[in-house]
Amino acid sequence: AAASTVRGGGSSRGGGATSATDAVDFDALARRVGEVWLTEVASEEECEWVIATAEEHNAAKGGWACRQPRFAPEGTVANAVRAPDMLVADEPRLLAWLNEKCDHTILPALEAQFGIPARELWLYDTFLLKFSGTPGESGLGVHVDDDGFGLSFNVLLSDPADFEGGGTRFPPNAFSSEEAVYTPRRGQMLSHYGGLRHASVPCTGGLRYIMVGFVRAERLVELRLEDAAYGARTGER
């Protein structure tokens, strides 16, 4: 079944997704990078299974890793975070589930959002994060993903009743003069251009599991969206 999608953001949007044979117009693509979408991608049962499978996997290897956050330079606030995490690719069952989700919901949703054909998108990094109220494990400070040259998504796996706080915050930027905070439902995917500055709303209690993914397309890497990326990072208009 088609995934339902809620759309947000400060930019205008054209018609439907670009077909596989159409060229992506740079100006149209640049206008879309200010948008944030919410898309239903997983059921409650699937989310429960992902969490249980991740906990089983990490218990078998002696515990969760607590690595340096991706794209968090030394000395930054984001670099101080060492929330428990794991690569989805390290667990074959989770990887198979994710690949199915990419084919049927995640990549088609990104195609609709950004107008880049799903066949040109590739997922190059996906991991689970386990946030809690413990200092250093509550969330990430303001940052951009992949130096702003890709697309990002995160899926809430936890029941919102199981944690306090949480969500994703977007400070004012080139596309909106107001801060925006998103609190997805369980199983919803929040997707956005990786160059939009964003941060976690800190988790202050309980456990908040999310799945984070970074997606690239050759034309995004080639175009680099330099003008839009600069504005998104700095907040300049």
GROMACS .gro file of C-alpha atoms in nm:
model
  237
    1ALA     CA    1   0.000   0.000   0.000
    2ALA     CA    2   0.113   0.354  -0.064
    3ALA     CA    3   0.268   0.528   0.235
    4SER     CA    4   0.082   0.829   0.375
    5THR     CA    5   0.287   1.147   0.393
    6VAL     CA    6   0.266   1.473   0.586
    7ARG     CA    7   0.465   1.759   0.435
    8GLY     CA    8   0.621   2.057   0.604
    9GLY     CA    9   0.876   2.327   0.530
   10GLY     CA   10   0.894   2.679   0.403
   11SER     CA   11   0.942   2.631   0.030
   12SER     CA   12   0.701   2.588  -0.257
   13ARG     CA   13   0.671   2.256  -0.434
   14GLY     CA   14   0.600   2.156  -0.787
   15GLY     CA   15   0.391   1.867  -0.911
   16GLY     CA   16   0.451   1.494  -0.882
   17ALA     CA   17   0.779   1.308  -0.874
   18THR     CA   18   1.016   1.335  -1.167
   19SER     CA   19   1.008   1.037  -1.401
   20ALA     CA   20   1.315   0.823  -1.453
   21THR     CA   21   1.380   0.982  -1.790
   22ASP     CA   22   1.343   1.346  -1.680
   23ALA     CA   23   1.639   1.564  -1.588
   24VAL     CA   24   1.623   1.720  -1.245
   25ASP     CA   25   1.602   2.098  -1.271
   26PHE     CA   26   1.855   2.254  -1.034
   27ASP     CA   27   1.634   2.547  -0.940
   28ALA     CA   28   1.338   2.319  -0.866
   29LEU     CA   29   1.559   2.085  -0.661
   30ALA     CA   30   1.707   2.377  -0.467
   31ARG     CA   31   1.357   2.493  -0.377
   32ARG     CA   32   1.275   2.152  -0.233
   33VAL     CA   33   1.568   2.133   0.008
   34GLY     CA   34   1.380   2.340   0.265
   35GLU     CA   35   1.105   2.082   0.303
   36VAL     CA   36   1.063   1.829   0.582
   37TRP     CA   37   0.827   1.538   0.528
   38LEU     CA   38   0.676   1.277   0.759
   39THR     CA   39   0.592   0.941   0.602
   40GLU     CA   40   0.447   0.624   0.756
   41VAL     CA   41   0.698   0.345   0.687
   42ALA     CA   42   0.666   0.086   0.965
   43SER     CA   43   0.395  -0.069   1.181
   44GLU     CA   44   0.406  -0.082   1.560
   45GLU     CA   45   0.479  -0.454   1.538
   46GLU     CA   46   0.772  -0.394   1.304
   47CYS     CA   47   0.913  -0.128   1.533
   48GLU     CA   48   0.890  -0.365   1.831
   49TRP     CA   49   1.067  -0.633   1.629
   50VAL     CA   50   1.348  -0.397   1.520
   51ILE     CA   51   1.414  -0.292   1.880
   52ALA     CA   52   1.406  -0.650   2.010
   53THR     CA   53   1.633  -0.772   1.730
   54ALA     CA   54   1.881  -0.490   1.792
   55GLU     CA   55   1.889  -0.560   2.165
   56GLU     CA   56   1.940  -0.932   2.101
   57HIS     CA   57   2.223  -0.858   1.857
   58ASN     CA   58   2.404  -0.622   2.090
   59ALA     CA   59   2.358  -0.841   2.398
   60ALA     CA   60   2.524  -1.128   2.207
   61LYS     CA   61   2.833  -0.915   2.136
   62GLY     CA   62   2.864  -0.770   2.485
   63GLY     CA   63   2.671  -0.444   2.456
   64TRP     CA   64   2.600  -0.149   2.233
   65ALA     CA   65   2.880   0.054   2.077
   66CYS     CA   66   2.909   0.424   2.166
   67ARG     CA   67   3.100   0.569   1.871
   68GLN     CA   68   3.165   0.925   1.766
   69PRO     CA   69   2.859   1.066   1.589
   70ARG     CA   70   2.883   1.085   1.210
   71PHE     CA   71   2.995   1.423   1.080
   72ALA     CA   72   3.054   1.567   1.428
   73PRO     CA   73   3.392   1.747   1.420
   74GLU     CA   74   3.625   1.736   1.720
   75GLY     CA   75   3.542   2.002   1.973
   76THR     CA   76   3.178   2.052   1.869
   77VAL     CA   77   2.880   2.001   2.097
   78ALA     CA   78   2.758   1.714   1.879
   79ASN     CA   79   3.094   1.538   1.919
   80ALA     CA   80   3.037   1.515   2.295
   81VAL     CA   81   2.750   1.272   2.240
   82ARG     CA   82   2.822   0.902   2.276
   83ALA     CA   83   2.475   0.751   2.255
   84PRO     CA   84   2.459   0.372   2.210
   85ASP     CA   85   2.445   0.291   1.841
   86MET     CA   86   2.478   0.009   1.589
   87LEU     CA   87   2.507  -0.026   1.212
   88VAL     CA   88   2.201  -0.188   1.059
   89ALA     CA   89   2.432  -0.371   0.815
   90ASP     CA   90   2.584  -0.561   1.111
   91GLU     CA   91   2.259  -0.755   1.165
   92PRO     CA   92   2.150  -0.956   0.857
   93ARG     CA   93   1.782  -0.970   0.959
   94LEU     CA   94   1.764  -0.595   1.011
   95LEU     CA   95   1.947  -0.533   0.684
   96ALA     CA   96   1.702  -0.750   0.490
   97TRP     CA   97   1.409  -0.566   0.650
   98LEU     CA   98   1.564  -0.228   0.570
   99ASN     CA   99   1.628  -0.322   0.206
  100GLU     CA  100   1.261  -0.414   0.168
  101LYS     CA  101   1.157  -0.084   0.324
  102CYS     CA  102   1.388   0.108   0.091
  103ASP     CA  103   1.238  -0.057  -0.215
  104HIS     CA  104   0.874  -0.011  -0.119
  105THR     CA  105   0.850   0.302   0.096
  106ILE     CA  106   1.168   0.493   0.184
  107LEU     CA  107   1.320   0.559  -0.158
  108PRO     CA  108   0.983   0.618  -0.331
  109ALA     CA  109   0.901   0.874  -0.060
  110LEU     CA  110   1.232   1.052  -0.117
  111GLU     CA  111   1.165   1.050  -0.492
  112ALA     CA  112   0.832   1.220  -0.432
  113GLN     CA  113   0.987   1.471  -0.193
  114PHE     CA  114   1.292   1.573  -0.397
  115GLY     CA  115   1.202   1.473  -0.753
  116ILE     CA  116   1.505   1.245  -0.792
  117PRO     CA  117   1.417   0.902  -0.937
  118ALA     CA  118   1.441   0.626  -0.675
  119ARG     CA  119   1.663   0.422  -0.906
  120GLU     CA  120   1.929   0.695  -0.875
  121LEU     CA  121   1.925   0.700  -0.495
  122TRP     CA  122   2.151   0.482  -0.287
  123LEU     CA  123   2.160   0.423   0.086
  124TYR     CA  124   2.517   0.435   0.209
  125ASP     CA  125   2.481   0.452   0.588
  126THR     CA  126   2.206   0.346   0.826
  127PHE     CA  127   2.231   0.301   1.201
  128LEU     CA  128   2.020   0.276   1.514
  129LEU     CA  129   2.056   0.521   1.803
  130LYS     CA  130   1.939   0.458   2.160
  131PHE     CA  131   1.881   0.788   2.340
  132SER     CA  132   1.810   0.821   2.711
  133GLY     CA  133   1.819   1.084   2.982
  134THR     CA  134   2.176   0.987   3.069
  135PRO     CA  135   2.421   1.278   3.019
  136GLY     CA  136   2.585   1.245   2.675
  137GLU     CA  137   2.314   1.008   2.554
  138SER     CA  138   2.014   1.240   2.529
  139GLY     CA  139   2.051   1.363   2.171
  140LEU     CA  140   2.264   1.554   1.921
  141GLY     CA  141   2.328   1.929   1.912
  142VAL     CA  142   2.281   2.142   1.601
  143HIS     CA  143   2.460   1.988   1.304
  144VAL     CA  144   2.432   1.900   0.934
  145ASP     CA  145   2.456   1.549   0.788
  146ASP     CA  146   2.720   1.440   0.539
  147ASP     CA  147   2.848   1.798   0.496
  148GLY     CA  148   2.514   1.880   0.335
  149PHE     CA  149   2.559   1.672   0.019
  150GLY     CA  150   2.290   1.407   0.068
  151LEU     CA  151   1.943   1.332   0.200
  152SER     CA  152   1.867   1.220   0.554
  153PHE     CA  153   1.589   1.034   0.729
  154ASN     CA  154   1.512   0.904   1.074
  155VAL     CA  155   1.239   0.666   1.183
  156LEU     CA  156   1.098   0.666   1.536
  157LEU     CA  157   1.099   0.308   1.660
  158SER     CA  158   0.990   0.365   2.022
  159ASP     CA  159   0.641   0.418   2.152
  160PRO     CA  160   0.627   0.790   2.251
  161ALA     CA  161   0.486   0.675   2.586
  162ASP     CA  162   0.820   0.505   2.658
  163PHE     CA  163   1.029   0.824   2.671
  164GLU     CA  164   1.015   1.190   2.766
  165GLY     CA  165   1.126   1.473   2.537
  166GLY     CA  166   1.255   1.373   2.195
  167GLY     CA  167   1.195   1.497   1.843
  168THR     CA  168   1.391   1.687   1.578
  169ARG     CA  169   1.440   2.063   1.584
  170PHE     CA  170   1.521   2.279   1.281
  171PRO     CA  171   1.652   2.629   1.367
  172PRO     CA  172   1.561   2.925   1.141
  173ASN     CA  173   1.734   2.891   0.804
  174ALA     CA  174   1.732   3.020   0.447
  175PHE     CA  175   1.387   2.873   0.390
  176SER     CA  176   1.204   2.965   0.710
  177SER     CA  177   1.242   3.246   0.962
  178GLU     CA  178   1.089   3.034   1.238
  179GLU     CA  179   1.216   2.733   1.426
  180ALA     CA  180   1.032   2.408   1.355
  181VAL     CA  181   1.006   2.105   1.584
  182TYR     CA  182   0.881   1.767   1.462
  183THR     CA  183   0.767   1.484   1.690
  184PRO     CA  184   0.691   1.187   1.464
  185ARG     CA  185   0.456   0.908   1.558
  186ARG     CA  186   0.594   0.561   1.603
  187GLY     CA  187   0.686   0.417   1.264
  188GLN     CA  188   0.697   0.755   1.090
  189MET     CA  189   1.000   0.860   0.886
  190LEU     CA  190   1.114   1.221   0.905
  191SER     CA  191   1.307   1.308   0.587
  192HIS     CA  192   1.498   1.620   0.489
  193TYR     CA  193   1.797   1.755   0.298
  194GLY     CA  194   2.109   1.672   0.499
  195GLY     CA  195   2.237   2.029   0.476
  196LEU     CA  196   1.948   2.169   0.681
  197ARG     CA  197   2.081   2.246   1.026
  198HIS     CA  198   1.898   2.037   1.283
  199ALA     CA  199   1.926   1.896   1.633
  200SER     CA  200   1.767   1.644   1.864
  201VAL     CA  201   1.513   1.759   2.115
  202PRO     CA  202   1.684   1.601   2.418
  203CYS     CA  203   1.541   1.282   2.562
  204THR     CA  204   1.494   1.346   2.934
  205GLY     CA  205   1.375   1.003   3.043
  206GLY     CA  206   1.303   0.652   2.923
  207LEU     CA  207   1.450   0.511   2.603
  208ARG     CA  208   1.408   0.658   2.253
  209TYR     CA  209   1.520   0.432   1.968
  210ILE     CA  210   1.550   0.577   1.617
  211MET     CA  211   1.685   0.451   1.286
  212VAL     CA  212   1.889   0.708   1.094
  213GLY     CA  213   1.982   0.683   0.727
  214PHE     CA  214   2.188   0.887   0.481
  215VAL     CA  215   2.108   0.869   0.110
  216ARG     CA  216   2.298   0.999  -0.190
  217ALA     CA  217   2.238   1.046  -0.561
  218GLU     CA  218   2.507   1.107  -0.821
  219ARG     CA  219   2.346   1.426  -0.940
  220LEU     CA  220   2.334   1.558  -0.581
  221VAL     CA  221   2.704   1.488  -0.542
  222GLU     CA  222   2.783   1.649  -0.877
  223LEU     CA  223   2.565   1.955  -0.831
  224ARG     CA  224   2.652   1.975  -0.461
  225LEU     CA  225   2.366   2.222  -0.420
  226GLU     CA  226   2.627   2.480  -0.326
  227ASP     CA  227   2.400   2.785  -0.306
  228ALA     CA  228   2.119   2.610  -0.123
  229ALA     CA  229   2.357   2.422   0.105
  230TYR     CA  230   2.532   2.743   0.208
  231GLY     CA  231   2.206   2.910   0.301
  232ALA     CA  232   2.078   2.602   0.481
  233ARG     CA  233   2.391   2.576   0.695
  234THR     CA  234   2.431   2.942   0.779
  235GLY     CA  235   2.070   3.048   0.797
  236GLU     CA  236   2.136   3.329   0.548
  237ARG     CA  237   1.871   3.415   0.292
   0.00000   0.00000   0.00000
